[in-house]
mmCIF file of C-alpha atoms in Angstrom:
data_model
loop_
_atom_site.group_PDB
_atom_site.id
_atom_site.type_symbol
_atom_site.label_atom_id
_atom_site.label_comp_id
_atom_site.label_asym_id
_atom_site.label_seq_id
_atom_site.Cartn_x
_atom_site.Cartn_y
_atom_site.Cartn_z
ATOM 1 C CA UNK A 1 106.703 103.819 112.507
ATOM 2 C CA UNK A 2 103.164 102.807 113.340
ATOM 3 C CA UNK A 3 102.824 100.448 116.271
ATOM 4 C CA UNK A 4 99.075 100.064 115.965
ATOM 5 C CA UNK A 5 99.304 96.333 115.431
ATOM 6 C CA UNK A 6 100.403 93.318 117.410
ATOM 7 C CA UNK A 7 102.302 90.546 115.686
ATOM 8 C CA UNK A 8 100.376 87.274 115.929
ATOM 9 C CA UNK A 9 102.922 85.032 114.252
ATOM 10 C CA UNK A 10 106.415 85.345 112.812
ATOM 11 C CA UNK A 11 107.437 83.632 109.590
ATOM 12 C CA UNK A 12 111.175 83.211 109.052
ATOM 13 C CA UNK A 13 112.063 82.890 105.364
ATOM 14 C CA UNK A 14 115.639 84.145 105.709
ATOM 15 C CA UNK A 15 117.867 82.533 103.091
ATOM 16 C CA UNK A 16 114.915 81.768 100.818
ATOM 17 C CA UNK A 17 114.721 83.408 97.411
ATOM 18 C CA UNK A 18 111.847 84.297 95.097
ATOM 19 C CA UNK A 19 109.162 83.023 94.989
ATOM 20 C CA UNK A 20 109.363 81.207 98.343
ATOM 21 C CA UNK A 21 108.925 84.240 100.643
ATOM 22 C CA UNK A 22 105.613 85.088 98.957
ATOM 23 C CA UNK A 23 104.501 81.444 98.723
ATOM 24 C CA UNK A 24 105.178 80.850 102.416
ATOM 25 C CA UNK A 25 103.655 84.207 103.402
ATOM 26 C CA UNK A 26 100.453 83.230 101.602
ATOM 27 C CA UNK A 27 100.383 79.823 103.309
ATOM 28 C CA UNK A 28 100.946 81.398 106.728
ATOM 29 C CA UNK A 29 98.317 84.129 106.212
ATOM 30 C CA UNK A 30 95.779 81.494 105.171
ATOM 31 C CA UNK A 31 96.107 79.838 108.583
ATOM 32 C CA UNK A 32 95.539 83.074 110.526
ATOM 33 C CA UNK A 33 92.294 84.666 111.658
ATOM 34 C CA UNK A 34 90.843 87.984 110.565
ATOM 35 C CA UNK A 35 92.774 90.840 112.161
ATOM 36 C CA UNK A 36 95.870 88.745 112.849
ATOM 37 C CA UNK A 37 99.234 90.189 111.819
ATOM 38 C CA UNK A 38 102.037 88.147 110.301
ATOM 39 C CA UNK A 39 105.634 89.313 110.603
ATOM 40 C CA UNK A 40 107.782 88.006 107.756
ATOM 41 C CA UNK A 41 111.575 88.004 108.113
ATOM 42 C CA UNK A 42 113.405 87.738 104.792
ATOM 43 C CA UNK A 43 116.911 88.293 103.469
ATOM 44 C CA UNK A 44 115.908 88.469 99.794
ATOM 45 C CA UNK A 45 115.768 92.167 98.812
ATOM 46 C CA UNK A 46 113.293 91.195 96.093
ATOM 47 C CA UNK A 47 110.835 90.235 98.813
ATOM 48 C CA UNK A 48 110.101 93.939 99.391
ATOM 49 C CA UNK A 49 108.494 94.434 95.995
ATOM 50 C CA UNK A 50 107.251 90.832 95.772
ATOM 51 C CA UNK A 51 105.297 90.925 99.032
ATOM 52 C CA UNK A 52 104.037 94.460 98.372
ATOM 53 C CA UNK A 53 102.786 93.409 94.945
ATOM 54 C CA UNK A 54 101.215 90.226 96.282
ATOM 55 C CA UNK A 55 99.412 92.076 99.089
ATOM 56 C CA UNK A 56 98.122 94.701 96.669
ATOM 57 C CA UNK A 57 96.581 92.118 94.356
ATOM 58 C CA UNK A 58 95.285 89.738 97.031
ATOM 59 C CA UNK A 59 91.893 90.139 98.662
ATOM 60 C CA UNK A 60 91.825 89.780 102.430
ATOM 61 C CA UNK A 61 95.346 90.954 103.180
ATOM 62 C CA UNK A 62 96.820 94.359 103.948
ATOM 63 C CA UNK A 63 100.493 95.285 103.977
ATOM 64 C CA UNK A 64 100.985 97.371 107.122
ATOM 65 C CA UNK A 65 104.690 98.076 107.061
ATOM 66 C CA UNK A 66 108.051 97.084 105.626
ATOM 67 C CA UNK A 67 111.366 97.748 107.346
ATOM 68 C CA UNK A 68 114.983 97.069 106.584
ATOM 69 C CA UNK A 69 116.983 95.951 109.599
ATOM 70 C CA UNK A 70 120.562 95.357 108.515
ATOM 71 C CA UNK A 71 120.354 92.540 105.971
ATOM 72 C CA UNK A 72 116.896 91.451 107.111
ATOM 73 C CA UNK A 73 113.708 92.775 105.547
ATOM 74 C CA UNK A 74 110.690 92.781 107.853
ATOM 75 C CA UNK A 75 107.192 92.728 106.402
ATOM 76 C CA UNK A 76 103.990 93.100 108.395
ATOM 77 C CA UNK A 77 100.840 91.737 106.787
ATOM 78 C CA UNK A 78 97.359 91.752 108.318
ATOM 79 C CA UNK A 79 94.602 89.349 107.401
ATOM 80 C CA UNK A 80 91.530 91.511 106.822
ATOM 81 C CA UNK A 81 88.875 88.900 106.127
#
C-alpha cells in the first residue's frame, strides 16, 4: 500500500447507502484545498465502484487508494485542482 499521502480530513458515511457516500464525498472534497486528501469510511459495498466511477469522471479529483477493512470500505481521494 502506498503511504505517499497524508489524510487531511475523514468523512464517515458508514450506514449510508447509494448515492449518499458519493454525494457527501463530493461536498467534502469541494471544501478542501488542492493537494488535500479525503479519507472516506463507508459500509456500503457499492461505494467502491461508485466512488471510483465518480473520481474517474470528475475533474480535479484523484482516487489514490481503496481498502477493505472488515465491513468498512476506506477510500482515499485527493483534490488535484
